[in-house]
Each structure stands twice: as C-alpha cells, then as structure tokens.
Coordinates of C-alpha atoms in Angstrom, one line a residue:
X761 CA -13.7 5.6 86.2
X762 CA -12.3 8.5 84.2
X763 CA -13.3 8.7 80.6
X764 CA -10.6 8.1 78.1
X765 CA -10.3 10.7 75.3
X766 CA -9.6 9.1 71.9
X767 CA -7.6 11.2 69.5
X768 CA -9.4 12.4 66.4
X769 CA -8.1 11.2 63.1
X770 CA -6.6 14.0 61.0
X771 CA -8.4 14.6 57.7
X772 CA -6.6 12.9 54.8
X773 CA -5.3 15.3 52.2
X774 CA -7.1 15.1 48.8
X775 CA -5.0 13.6 46.0
X776 CA -5.7 16.3 43.4
X777 CA -5.3 15.4 39.7
X778 CA -2.2 16.6 37.8
X779 CA -4.1 19.3 35.9
X780 CA -5.2 20.9 39.2
X781 CA -1.7 20.9 40.6
X782 CA -0.4 22.4 37.3
X783 CA -2.9 25.2 37.5
X784 CA -2.2 25.8 41.2
X785 CA 1.6 26.0 40.5
X786 CA 1.1 29.1 38.3
X787 CA -1.6 30.7 40.5
X788 CA -4.6 30.0 38.3
X789 CA -6.3 28.0 41.1
X790 CA -6.1 28.0 44.9
X791 CA -5.9 24.8 47.0
X792 CA -9.4 25.4 48.3
X793 CA -11.0 26.0 45.0
X794 CA -9.2 23.1 43.4
X795 CA -10.4 20.7 46.1
X796 CA -14.0 22.0 45.7
X797 CA -13.9 21.4 42.0
X798 CA -12.4 18.0 42.5
X799 CA -15.1 16.9 45.0
X800 CA -17.8 18.2 42.7
X801 CA -16.3 16.3 39.7
X802 CA -16.2 13.1 41.8
X803 CA -19.8 13.5 42.9
X804 CA -21.1 14.2 39.3
X805 CA -18.7 11.6 37.8
X806 CA -17.4 14.2 35.3
X807 CA -13.8 15.0 34.4
X808 CA -12.0 17.6 36.5
X809 CA -11.5 19.9 33.5
X810 CA -15.2 19.7 32.5
X811 CA -16.3 20.6 36.0
X812 CA -13.7 23.4 36.2
X813 CA -14.6 25.1 33.0
X814 CA -18.4 24.6 33.6
X815 CA -18.1 26.6 36.8
X816 CA -17.0 29.6 34.7
X817 CA -14.1 30.7 37.0
X818 CA -11.6 29.9 34.3
X819 CA -12.2 29.6 30.6
X820 CA -11.1 26.7 28.4
X821 CA -8.8 29.0 26.5
X822 CA -7.0 30.0 29.7
X823 CA -6.6 26.4 30.7
X824 CA -5.2 25.5 27.3
X825 CA -2.7 28.3 27.2
X826 CA -1.6 27.6 30.8
X827 CA -1.2 23.9 30.3
X828 CA 0.7 24.4 27.0
X829 CA 3.1 26.7 28.8
X830 CA 3.6 24.6 31.9
X831 CA 4.1 21.3 30.0
X832 CA 5.9 22.7 26.9
X833 CA 3.4 21.1 24.6
X834 CA 2.3 22.7 21.3
X835 CA -1.1 24.5 21.4
X836 CA -3.5 23.9 18.5
X837 CA -6.6 25.8 17.4
X838 CA -8.9 22.9 16.9
X839 CA -11.4 24.9 15.0
X840 CA -9.0 25.0 12.1
X841 CA -9.5 21.2 11.6
X842 CA -12.1 19.7 9.2
X843 CA -14.0 17.0 11.1
X844 CA -14.4 15.1 7.8
X845 CA -10.7 14.8 7.5
X846 CA -10.1 13.3 10.9
X847 CA -9.2 9.6 10.5
X848 CA -11.2 7.2 12.6
X849 CA -8.7 4.5 11.9
X850 CA -6.1 6.0 14.2
X851 CA -8.1 5.7 17.4
X852 CA -11.5 4.2 18.2
X853 CA -14.2 6.9 18.4
X854 CA -15.6 5.5 21.7
X855 CA -12.2 5.8 23.3
X856 CA -12.0 9.4 22.0
X857 CA -15.4 10.2 23.5
X858 CA -14.5 8.5 26.8
X859 CA -11.3 10.4 27.4
X860 CA -11.9 13.6 25.4
X861 CA -9.1 13.1 22.9
X862 CA -8.7 13.2 19.1
X863 CA -5.9 11.3 17.2
X864 CA -4.6 13.8 14.6
X865 CA -1.9 11.8 12.8
X866 CA 0.8 9.1 13.1
X867 CA 4.5 9.7 13.0
X868 CA 6.6 6.5 12.9
X869 CA 5.5 4.5 15.9
X870 CA 4.0 7.5 17.8
X871 CA 0.5 8.9 17.7
X872 CA -0.2 12.7 17.8
X873 CA -3.2 13.2 20.0
X874 CA -5.1 16.4 20.9
X875 CA -6.2 16.7 24.5
X876 CA -7.1 19.4 27.0
X877 CA -5.5 17.4 29.9
X878 CA -2.1 15.9 29.2
X879 CA -1.8 14.8 32.8
X880 CA -4.5 12.1 32.3
X881 CA -2.2 9.0 32.6
X882 CA -5.2 6.6 32.3
X883 CA -6.0 8.0 28.9
X884 CA -2.3 7.8 27.8
X885 CA -2.0 4.1 29.0
X886 CA -5.3 3.1 27.3
X887 CA -4.2 4.7 24.0
X888 CA -0.8 3.0 24.2
X889 CA -2.4 -0.4 25.0
X890 CA -5.0 -0.1 22.2
X891 CA -2.7 1.2 19.4
X892 CA 0.7 -0.2 20.6
X893 CA 2.1 3.2 19.9
X894 CA 3.6 6.0 22.0
X895 CA 1.6 9.2 22.6
X896 CA 2.6 12.8 21.8
X897 CA 0.2 15.3 23.3
X898 CA -1.0 18.4 21.5
X899 CA -3.0 20.9 23.7
X900 CA -6.5 22.0 22.6
X901 CA -9.3 24.0 24.3
X902 CA -11.7 21.6 26.1
X903 CA -15.0 22.9 24.6
X904 CA -13.6 23.0 21.0
X905 CA -12.3 19.5 21.5
X906 CA -15.6 18.2 22.6
X907 CA -17.3 19.8 19.6
X908 CA -14.8 18.2 17.2
X909 CA -15.2 14.8 18.8
X910 CA -19.0 15.1 18.4
X911 CA -18.7 16.3 14.8
X912 CA -16.3 13.5 14.0
X913 CA -18.6 10.9 15.5
X914 CA -21.6 12.2 13.6
X915 CA -19.9 13.4 10.4
X916 CA -18.0 10.2 9.5
X917 CA -20.8 7.9 8.4
X918 CA -22.7 10.9 6.9
X919 CA -19.6 11.8 4.8
X920 CA -19.3 8.2 3.7
X921 CA -22.9 8.2 2.6
X922 CA -22.4 11.4 0.7
X923 CA -19.4 9.9 -1.0
X924 CA -21.3 6.8 -2.0
X925 CA -24.5 8.3 -3.0
X926 CA -23.2 11.6 -4.4
X927 CA -21.3 10.0 -7.3
X928 CA -17.8 10.7 -6.0
X929 CA -17.3 7.0 -5.3
X930 CA -19.6 4.5 -6.8
X931 CA -19.7 1.2 -8.5
X932 CA -20.2 1.1 -12.3
X933 CA -23.7 0.6 -13.6
X934 CA -23.4 -3.1 -14.5
X935 CA -21.9 -4.0 -11.1
X936 CA -24.6 -2.0 -9.3
X937 CA -27.4 -3.8 -11.3
X938 CA -26.0 -7.2 -10.5
X939 CA -25.6 -6.2 -6.8
X940 CA -29.2 -4.9 -6.7
X941 CA -30.6 -8.1 -8.2
X942 CA -28.7 -10.3 -5.7
X943 CA -29.5 -8.2 -2.7
X944 CA -33.2 -8.1 -3.5
X945 CA -33.2 -11.9 -3.5
X946 CA -30.7 -12.8 -0.7
X947 CA -30.0 -9.9 1.6
X948 CA -31.7 -7.5 3.9
X949 CA -30.7 -4.0 2.8
X950 CA -31.2 -2.4 6.2
X951 CA -29.1 -5.0 7.9
X952 CA -26.4 -4.8 5.3
X953 CA -26.1 -1.0 5.3
X954 CA -23.1 -1.1 7.7
X955 CA -21.4 -3.7 5.6
X956 CA -21.8 -1.6 2.5
X957 CA -20.4 1.5 4.2
X958 CA -17.5 -0.5 5.7
X959 CA -16.5 -1.9 2.3
X960 CA -16.8 1.5 0.6
X961 CA -14.7 3.0 3.3
X962 CA -12.0 0.3 3.0
X963 CA -11.8 0.7 -0.7
X964 CA -11.6 4.5 -0.5
X965 CA -9.0 4.4 2.2
X966 CA -6.9 2.0 0.2
X967 CA -7.0 4.2 -2.8
X968 CA -6.1 7.3 -0.9
X969 CA -3.2 5.5 0.8
X970 CA -1.9 4.4 -2.6
X971 CA -2.2 0.7 -1.5
X972 CA -1.8 -2.0 -4.1
X973 CA -3.8 -4.7 -2.4
X974 CA -6.5 -5.2 0.3
X975 CA -6.6 -8.4 2.3
X976 CA -9.8 -9.4 4.1
X977 CA -8.7 -12.3 6.4
X978 CA -11.0 -14.3 8.7
X979 CA -9.5 -16.3 11.6
X980 CA -11.1 -18.4 14.4
X981 CA -11.7 -15.6 16.9
X982 CA -11.0 -12.4 15.0
X983 CA -11.1 -10.7 11.5
X984 CA -8.6 -8.3 10.1
X985 CA -8.2 -6.0 7.1
X986 CA -4.7 -5.3 5.8
X987 CA -3.4 -3.0 3.1
X988 CA -0.2 -3.5 1.2
X989 CA 1.3 0.0 1.0
X990 CA 4.7 0.5 -0.7
X991 CA 5.2 -3.3 -0.7
X992 CA 4.5 -3.8 3.1
X993 CA 1.4 -5.2 4.6
X994 CA -0.2 -3.0 7.4
X995 CA -3.1 -3.9 9.6
X996 CA -5.8 -1.3 9.1
X997 CA -8.9 -2.5 10.8
X998 CA -10.2 -5.3 13.0
X999 CA -14.0 -5.5 12.4
X1000 CA -16.2 -7.9 14.3
X1001 CA -15.8 -11.6 13.2
X1002 CA -19.6 -11.7 12.7
X1003 CA -19.4 -9.6 9.5
X1004 CA -17.2 -12.1 7.6
X1005 CA -20.0 -13.9 5.7
X1006 CA -22.0 -10.8 4.7
X1007 CA -18.8 -8.9 3.7
X1008 CA -17.7 -11.8 1.5
X1009 CA -21.1 -12.0 -0.1
X1010 CA -21.1 -8.3 -0.7
X1011 CA -17.7 -8.4 -2.4
X1012 CA -18.7 -11.4 -4.5
X1013 CA -22.0 -9.9 -5.6
X1014 CA -20.3 -6.8 -6.9
X1015 CA -17.6 -8.8 -8.6
X1016 CA -20.2 -11.1 -10.2
X1017 CA -19.0 -14.2 -8.5
X1018 CA -21.1 -17.1 -7.3
X1019 CA -22.0 -16.2 -3.7
X1020 CA -23.3 -19.8 -3.0
X1021 CA -19.9 -21.3 -3.9
X1022 CA -17.6 -21.2 -0.9
X1023 CA -15.6 -24.4 -1.5
X1024 CA -13.3 -23.4 -4.4
X1025 CA -11.3 -20.2 -5.2
X1026 CA -13.0 -17.7 -7.5
X1027 CA -11.7 -14.7 -9.5
X1028 CA -13.6 -11.6 -10.5
X1029 CA -13.4 -7.9 -11.2
X1030 CA -15.2 -4.7 -10.2
X1031 CA -14.9 -1.2 -11.3
X1032 CA -15.4 1.9 -9.2
X1033 CA -15.7 5.6 -10.0
X1034 CA -13.4 7.8 -8.0
X1035 CA -14.1 11.4 -8.8
X1036 CA -16.0 12.7 -11.9
X1037 CA -13.7 11.4 -14.5
X1038 CA -11.5 8.7 -12.9
X1039 CA -12.4 5.0 -12.8
X1040 CA -10.4 2.4 -10.9
X1041 CA -10.5 -1.4 -11.6
X1042 CA -10.2 -3.9 -8.9
X1043 CA -9.3 -7.6 -9.3
X1044 CA -10.9 -9.8 -6.7
X1045 CA -9.6 -13.2 -5.6
X1046 CA -11.4 -15.5 -3.1
X1047 CA -9.7 -18.4 -1.2
X1048 CA -11.5 -20.8 1.1
X1049 CA -9.6 -21.1 4.4
X1050 CA -10.3 -22.9 7.7
X1051 CA -12.5 -20.1 9.1
X1052 CA -14.0 -18.5 6.0
X1053 CA -13.1 -17.0 2.7
X1054 CA -10.0 -14.8 2.5
X1055 CA -10.5 -12.2 -0.1
X1056 CA -7.7 -10.2 -1.7
X1057 CA -8.5 -7.2 -3.9
X1058 CA -5.8 -5.8 -6.2
X1059 CA -6.1 -2.2 -7.2
X1060 CA -5.5 -1.7 -10.9
X1061 CA -5.1 1.9 -11.6
X1062 CA -5.1 2.5 -15.4
X1063 CA -3.3 5.8 -14.9
X1064 CA -0.2 3.9 -13.8
X1065 CA 0.4 2.8 -17.4
X1066 CA 0.4 6.4 -18.5
X1067 CA 3.0 7.7 -16.0
X1068 CA 5.7 7.7 -18.7
X1069 CA 8.9 5.8 -18.7
X1070 CA 10.7 8.5 -16.7
X1071 CA 8.5 7.8 -13.7
X1072 CA 9.5 4.2 -13.5
X1073 CA 13.1 4.9 -12.3
X1074 CA 15.2 3.8 -15.3
X1075 CA 18.6 5.3 -15.5
X1076 CA 19.4 7.2 -18.7
X1077 CA 21.4 4.4 -20.3
X1078 CA 18.8 1.7 -19.3
X1079 CA 16.0 3.8 -20.7
X1080 CA 17.9 4.3 -24.0
X1081 CA 18.4 0.5 -24.3
X1082 CA 14.7 -0.2 -23.7
X1083 CA 13.4 2.5 -26.1
X1084 CA 15.8 1.2 -28.8
X1085 CA 14.4 -2.3 -28.4
X1086 CA 10.7 -1.4 -28.5
X1087 CA 11.4 0.7 -31.5
X1088 CA 12.5 -2.3 -33.5
X1089 CA 10.0 -3.9 -35.9
X1090 CA 10.3 -7.5 -34.7
X1091 CA 11.9 -9.6 -32.0
X1092 CA 11.1 -10.6 -28.4
X1093 CA 11.4 -8.4 -25.3
X1094 CA 11.1 -10.2 -21.9
X1095 CA 10.4 -8.6 -18.5
X1096 CA 11.3 -10.8 -15.6
X1097 CA 10.9 -10.7 -11.8
X1098 CA 8.8 -12.1 -8.9
X1099 CA 5.1 -11.4 -8.4
X1100 CA 4.5 -7.8 -7.4
X1101 CA 7.7 -6.4 -8.9
X1102 CA 5.9 -4.1 -11.4
X1103 CA 6.3 -6.2 -14.6
X1104 CA 2.7 -5.4 -15.8
X1105 CA 3.2 -1.6 -15.4
X1106 CA 6.5 -1.8 -17.3
X1107 CA 4.9 -3.7 -20.1
X1108 CA 1.9 -1.4 -20.3
X1109 CA 4.2 1.6 -20.2
X1110 CA 5.9 0.2 -23.3
X1111 CA 2.5 -0.6 -25.0
X1112 CA 1.3 3.0 -24.3
X1113 CA 4.4 4.3 -26.1
X1114 CA 3.7 2.0 -29.0
X1115 CA -0.1 2.5 -29.1
X1116 CA -0.5 4.6 -32.3
X1117 CA -3.5 4.7 -34.8
X1118 CA -1.4 2.8 -37.4
X1119 CA -0.4 -0.1 -35.1
X1120 CA -2.4 -3.2 -34.3
X1121 CA -1.7 -4.4 -30.8
X1122 CA -3.1 -7.6 -29.2
X1123 CA -2.6 -8.8 -25.7
X1124 CA -3.4 -12.1 -23.9
X1125 CA -3.4 -12.0 -20.1
X1126 CA -4.7 -14.0 -17.2
X1127 CA -6.5 -11.7 -16.4
X1128 CA -6.2 -8.4 -18.1
X1129 CA -5.2 -6.0 -15.4
X1130 CA -5.1 -2.5 -17.0
X1131 CA -7.6 -1.4 -19.7
X1132 CA -5.8 0.5 -22.4
X1133 CA -8.0 2.0 -25.2
X1134 CA -6.7 1.1 -28.7
X1135 CA -5.3 -2.2 -27.6
X1136 CA -7.2 -5.5 -28.3
X1137 CA -7.1 -7.3 -24.9
X1138 CA -8.0 -10.9 -24.4
X1139 CA -8.6 -12.7 -21.1
X1140 CA -7.2 -16.2 -21.0
X1141 CA -9.9 -18.8 -19.9
X1142 CA -8.3 -22.2 -19.6
X1143 CA -11.6 -23.9 -18.5
X1144 CA -13.2 -22.7 -21.7
X1145 CA -10.1 -23.8 -23.7
X1146 CA -8.8 -20.3 -24.3
X1147 CA -5.2 -20.7 -23.3
X1148 CA -2.2 -18.4 -24.0
X1149 CA -1.2 -20.7 -26.9
X1150 CA -4.8 -20.6 -28.4
X1151 CA -4.9 -16.9 -28.1
X1152 CA -1.5 -16.5 -29.8
X1153 CA -2.5 -18.7 -32.7
X1154 CA -5.6 -16.5 -33.2
X1155 CA -3.6 -13.3 -32.9
X1156 CA -1.4 -14.4 -35.8
X1157 CA -4.5 -14.6 -38.0
X1158 CA -5.5 -11.1 -37.0
X1159 CA -2.8 -9.2 -38.8
X1160 CA -1.0 -8.0 -35.6
X1161 CA 2.1 -5.7 -35.4
X1162 CA 2.7 -6.1 -31.7
X1163 CA 1.7 -9.0 -29.4
X1164 CA 1.9 -9.0 -25.6
X1165 CA 1.7 -12.3 -23.8
X1166 CA 1.0 -12.0 -20.1
X1167 CA 3.3 -14.9 -19.1
X1168 CA 5.2 -17.6 -20.9
X1169 CA 4.4 -20.7 -18.8
X1170 CA 5.0 -23.6 -21.1
X1171 CA 6.8 -24.8 -24.2
X1172 CA 3.9 -24.4 -26.5
X1173 CA 3.3 -20.7 -25.6
X1174 CA 7.1 -20.1 -25.8
X1175 CA 7.4 -21.8 -29.2
X1176 CA 4.5 -19.8 -30.7
X1177 CA 5.8 -16.5 -29.2
X1178 CA 9.3 -17.1 -30.7
X1179 CA 7.9 -18.0 -34.1
X1180 CA 5.9 -14.8 -34.0
X1181 CA 9.0 -12.8 -33.1
X1182 CA 10.9 -14.4 -36.0
X1183 CA 8.2 -13.7 -38.5
X1184 CA 8.0 -9.9 -38.3
X1185 CA 6.1 -9.2 -35.0
X1186 CA 7.3 -7.5 -31.9
X1187 CA 6.5 -9.7 -28.9
X1188 CA 6.5 -8.6 -25.3
X1189 CA 6.1 -11.1 -22.4
X1190 CA 7.1 -11.9 -18.9
X1191 CA 8.9 -14.8 -17.2
X1192 CA 9.4 -15.6 -13.5
X1193 CA 13.2 -15.7 -13.1
X1194 CA 15.6 -14.1 -10.7
X1195 CA 17.7 -12.0 -13.1
X1196 CA 18.2 -11.4 -16.8
X1197 CA 21.0 -14.0 -17.5
X1198 CA 19.0 -16.9 -15.9
X1199 CA 16.1 -16.1 -18.1
X1200 CA 18.0 -17.4 -21.1
X1201 CA 18.9 -20.7 -19.4
X1202 CA 15.3 -21.0 -18.1
X1203 CA 14.1 -20.9 -21.7
X1204 CA 16.7 -23.5 -22.7
X1205 CA 15.4 -25.7 -19.9
X1206 CA 11.9 -25.3 -21.2
X1207 CA 13.0 -27.1 -24.3
X1208 CA 13.6 -24.1 -26.7
X1209 CA 16.5 -24.6 -29.1
X1210 CA 19.5 -22.2 -28.5
X1211 CA 19.2 -21.0 -32.1
X1212 CA 15.6 -19.9 -31.6
X1213 CA 16.5 -18.0 -28.5
X1214 CA 19.5 -16.3 -30.0
X1215 CA 17.6 -15.3 -33.2
X1216 CA 14.4 -14.0 -31.4
X1217 CA 15.2 -12.4 -28.1
X1218 CA 16.4 -8.9 -28.4
X1219 CA 16.3 -7.6 -24.8
X1220 CA 15.7 -8.9 -21.3
X1221 CA 14.8 -6.6 -18.4
X1222 CA 14.9 -8.0 -14.8
X1223 CA 13.3 -5.7 -12.2
X1224 CA 12.5 -5.2 -8.5
X1225 CA 10.6 -2.5 -6.6
X1226 CA 12.4 -0.7 -3.8
X1227 CA 10.8 1.8 -1.4
X1228 CA 11.7 5.4 -1.9
X1229 CA 13.1 7.4 1.0
X1230 CA 10.8 10.1 2.2
X1231 CA 12.4 13.4 1.1
X1232 CA 11.0 15.2 4.1
X1233 CA 12.5 13.2 6.9
X1234 CA 15.4 11.1 5.5
X1235 CA 18.7 11.7 7.2
X1236 CA 22.4 10.8 6.6
X1237 CA 23.3 7.3 7.7
X1238 CA 26.6 6.4 9.3
X1239 CA 27.4 3.1 7.6
X1240 CA 30.8 1.4 8.2
X1241 CA 33.3 1.3 5.4
X1242 CA 33.4 -2.6 5.6
X1243 CA 29.6 -2.8 5.3
X1244 CA 29.6 -0.7 2.1
X1245 CA 32.3 -3.0 0.6
X1246 CA 30.3 -6.1 1.6
X1247 CA 27.2 -4.6 0.0
X1248 CA 29.0 -4.4 -3.4
X1249 CA 30.5 -0.9 -3.5
X1250 CA 34.1 -0.7 -4.8
X1251 CA 36.9 1.1 -3.1
X1252 CA 36.7 3.8 -5.8
X1253 CA 33.0 4.4 -5.2
X1254 CA 33.5 5.0 -1.5
X1255 CA 35.3 8.3 -2.0
X1256 CA 33.2 10.5 0.2
X1257 CA 31.6 12.4 -2.7
X1258 CA 28.1 11.0 -1.8
X1259 CA 26.1 10.3 1.4
X1260 CA 24.0 7.3 2.1
X1261 CA 20.6 8.1 3.8
X1262 CA 18.4 6.2 6.2
X1263 CA 14.6 6.3 6.9
X1264 CA 13.3 8.2 9.9
X1265 CA 9.5 8.5 9.6
X1266 CA 7.1 11.5 9.7
X1267 CA 3.5 12.2 9.3
X1268 CA 3.9 12.4 5.5
X1269 CA 5.3 8.9 4.9
X1270 CA 5.2 5.3 5.9
X1271 CA 8.0 4.6 8.4
X1272 CA 10.4 6.7 6.5
X1273 CA 9.4 5.6 3.0
X1274 CA 7.0 7.1 0.5
X1275 CA 6.3 5.4 -2.8
X1276 CA 8.5 2.9 -4.7
X1277 CA 11.1 3.0 -7.5
X1278 CA 12.2 0.4 -9.9
X1279 CA 15.6 -1.3 -9.9
X1280 CA 16.5 -2.7 -13.3
X1281 CA 18.9 -4.9 -15.1
X1282 CA 18.5 -4.1 -18.8
X1283 CA 20.4 -6.6 -20.9
X1284 CA 20.3 -6.2 -24.8
X1285 CA 21.2 -9.4 -26.6
X1286 CA 24.3 -8.5 -28.5
X1287 CA 26.3 -10.6 -31.0
X1288 CA 28.7 -11.7 -28.3
X1289 CA 25.8 -12.9 -26.1
X1290 CA 24.3 -14.6 -29.1
X1291 CA 27.5 -16.6 -29.5
X1292 CA 27.4 -17.7 -25.9
X1293 CA 23.7 -18.7 -26.2
X1294 CA 24.4 -20.7 -29.4
X1295 CA 27.2 -22.5 -27.6
X1296 CA 24.7 -23.4 -24.8
X1297 CA 26.7 -21.3 -22.3
X1298 CA 25.7 -21.1 -18.7
X1299 CA 24.0 -18.1 -16.9
X1300 CA 27.4 -17.3 -15.3
X1301 CA 29.0 -16.9 -18.7
X1302 CA 26.1 -14.8 -19.9
X1303 CA 26.3 -12.6 -16.8
X1304 CA 30.1 -12.1 -17.1
X1305 CA 29.7 -11.0 -20.7
X1306 CA 26.9 -8.7 -19.8
X1307 CA 29.0 -7.0 -17.2
X1308 CA 31.8 -6.5 -19.8
X1309 CA 29.2 -4.7 -22.0
X1310 CA 28.3 -2.3 -19.2
X1311 CA 25.0 -4.0 -18.0
X1312 CA 24.5 -3.3 -14.3
X1313 CA 23.2 -6.2 -12.2
X1314 CA 20.1 -5.7 -10.0
X1315 CA 22.4 -5.2 -7.0
X1316 CA 24.6 -2.6 -8.8
X1317 CA 21.5 -0.8 -10.1
X1318 CA 20.2 -0.7 -6.5
X1319 CA 23.5 0.6 -5.1
X1320 CA 23.5 3.4 -7.7
X1321 CA 20.1 4.5 -6.3
X1322 CA 21.6 4.4 -2.8
X1323 CA 24.4 6.8 -4.0
X1324 CA 21.7 9.2 -5.4
X1325 CA 19.8 9.2 -2.1
X1326 CA 16.7 7.7 -3.6
X1327 CA 16.6 4.7 -1.3
X1328 CA 18.4 3.1 1.6
X1329 CA 21.1 0.5 1.6
X1330 CA 19.0 -1.9 3.8
X1331 CA 16.1 -1.6 1.3
X1332 CA 18.4 -2.6 -1.6
X1333 CA 19.9 -5.5 0.3
X1334 CA 16.4 -6.6 1.1
X1335 CA 15.1 -6.7 -2.5
X1336 CA 18.2 -7.9 -4.3
X1337 CA 20.3 -11.1 -3.8
X1338 CA 23.9 -11.3 -4.8

C-alpha cells in the first residue's frame, strides 16, 4: 500500500508587539531581527524594549526619538526631573515598576504618564482601571526611565524621613513629649514607623495642596483618606484597613486625647512646624462609627488671618462699609453663613486690623481656631462650666475694648453681647443664618426685643465661598440669554460688554478651579432699617429696604464676580439660593 504524504503545517507568523512594528515601519528594525528580539524577550520574560536596548543594536535614545516621531507624542528628557518631586499618589509605585512608567501629573480627568513604549495596551488599560482616568503618553528614554522609577521608589520614604527628622516638618515639643510617653508605654516603635511616616506624609500633602480638612474614614472592608480642597472632597489614598487602629491612636496621642476612649467623640489640637519659621495648627475631631473612629483634621493656618481684607474678595463699596463699621467705638457686627463659609477668617481679619497696642481685645471661641498674638483668647469648656455667657461676663470685668464671641447660640449669650455693645464695647460674633436680613428676624425669634436689636447691631455680613476659575485654563462660556436672565442678570447687564467663563482643567488647578473667593452681602443698619426692626418687620421688608439702599444680595454679589471673570455661573448658582 502506497504511503500517504501528509502536508506540513506552515509556520505561524509571530505576532510582534506594536513597538517592533513601529520601528520596522521606519527601517530601524528588520523583520528577522525583530522576531529574534521578541523570541529572546519571551524566553527571558523581559519586555521587548528592555531586550532590544540590552542587545546594543539600537540605543534607548534612538528608540525614544523614533517612537516620539512615529506616534506624535512629546519627548521628555527624564533626567531633568527631580525624583523627590514625583508624586506617588498619582500611580502606585508597584504598577510603575511592573510596566516601566512614571505618572508625571494630572490634568482634569487624564493622567500624564511617561513611558518608553506607548504601544503597551496592557499598561494603558491597567492604569485606566486603577485610576479611573484616561492616559496621555509622554515618551522617555528607557534606561533613564528605569533609573527614575528606582530613585522614586527608594527616595520617597527617605525624603519623608529627612523632612520629619530634619526639622522641616515636625510636631511641637509638647506634642512630641506626650507622644513619646504614650508610645513607650503602649506601642512598638518599629512596628509603627510606617504609620508615623504615612500620617506625616498625609499632613504635608494636605498643606501643600492647600486643603482645609483631612478625613480619615474607616469602613467595613476598606479605609480611605480624603482632602477637602477648594471646598470639594477628593479621595487621596486608600491605605490597608489594618492600619485604622494604630493610625487613630497615633493621631490621638499627638492631639493629647484619650487613646483608650473609643465610645464617645473627642476634640483636640496639634501643632506642626512647616519650614524654619512657620507653624500650622490642626484641630482634631474623632467620631465613633460602625467600623472604627472617623477622624477629621482641620488645618488652621494663622497666616490666613493676616492676608488683609483685599485678599478676601470684598468689592470696594463692601469693604468701605465693613471698615467704617469696625472703626466705630461700640456696637455689634455679625458675620453669618453656613459652616465652612470663611466666617472665622473674616472675623480674624477684622481683629488683625483692630489689634493695636492701645486696644484690649478678648475672644471666646469653641475652640479657638487661629492664634493671634496680642489678643486674649479663651476656649469655651461647657463641661467645666465655662460657657460663652460665663466668658462674656468675665470679659466685662476685664476692661475690654473689643469682644469677639465665636457664636451666639442662645438667648443668654445674645443678651450679654447686646448689653456689651450698648455699653461702649465693639462686639463681633457669628450666627448661622442664610442671609443678612434673616439674621435680624432670627435674633427676634431668639427672644431679643426689637429695641435692643435696633440699638446695638450696626452691620451684618452674610458670606459664602465660591471657587475661583483657574486663570491659566478658563475659557469663554456660551451661555444662552434666557439662562443668564434666569440666574438673575437684568436685560441691561447682558449687553455684550463682558464674557462669562467656564472651567476647563489643567495641571495647575483642580478641575478648572484654583482657590476660593468670598461672596458677600454687607448690610449696614441704617435709620430706615432700624424703623423696620422697631416695627417688628419681616425679613422680606428688611431685604427690600436693603436693596433700595444699594446692598447687593449674595446672588447679585456672585453674579458680579461672574461678570469680572473671577468665577463661573454654575459655581455661583451652586453656592447661593435665590
């Protein structure tokens, strides 16, 4: 029987990686050499580019220049970057090492990533999945990129140690002594070293990002850290859930709180040195939750009280009204608004202007947020019996010129404050109301007689904080005429002489915004308003009279800042209600 010849299978073509095909397209590699390098890389389980450059037939610089030209991606000299300035928060260092990439910056919802191989789809998909952001490649030389990744991985913890131990960023002496005593008794210093470094890094990052608060939040299966930057909470880190107990203990030790008490909320403070001559206060609040203690740390920067009234965003006529009021010898000035609207900074800015050697200033707060030399500050302690009312009574026996009350919460505090304003003292305080006119009716509802309100209150300022548009990336917005009218602009104002802007987002800002600016309703109490108050008039009547006297509402004040290009229309609509 004749033998049957079976046809031989043709050799399957090798599926070369995208980088190999790109180099072949411009004549930098032949088909044969590309296949040989690919087989060698598969055998050694190394990347194609690492195997290619190790062979010496083409240099990393040649690969980078060719890839940049073929794919139209920018080429970056990676040696110009400082490893200590590479943020590890943008991309996990293990992922960077695995794929040979470095995250350089974030722009809106896209990540700028340096790579030597932009054809690596697996790396792109992994980065997208991990960060939930798009990827924009920047080309770098492979060998320089590996050195930067190694330096970043090694240099990060060392730089943090240097910051902590070198005096650039350290706890004040009293806090350190308390921490040392507690740690000797209750913690293992070696085991807690990563916790210490992590906390220091979070505090330093929050300060550098101009955050106002840090949130440490434990949940059943994960733990997250969020910063409030320009009024918005942003998730910064997701450390292992196992650190929650030690991290809470570390924060409580430094803040001089009871680390054994986990059933009730606690409040404390800590002080840190940032730089040779700058100290930042932190207010710490703990809250027992289902899965551990949530801790919120408020950053209290004393320098914010010394920015000057120009930096707060008052319009010229608003600033003039406020300065005229704080220049009077007696009376009551009220600052109103929700929590986090900048009331404390406004009050301390006024106190800083009034703080002269010949003036006696006393403040009662719960707690005192900003330390101001030359001002006698008292922390209210209701458990010990030191209430706002008790502190005020004591102040009046201390020969004061100016009194600041953190908040008027009850009739007794309001009554003493008004009497102080009527007997030759300038009183500054806050109330939680929506706008200036409703503040007067709120005081009436507290039980204060209309005569006492009319004869003591000289000015009320309501305020909100709106995010400033980033000057680098904001662009004109096309807003329909009807939408501008609905927002509160008049037909006369929509005359084409100004342009509204919208946020875009760039590497220098936070989703198109950078910093915040105040929106104010500054209402002096004139004789006409006093008559309405004495007649027990409503908030609507007070507001109508204030508009006749040229007082802008919060919405009108915000729209004015839209006209000047300082903020966006959607931001003003979000923070004001009309």
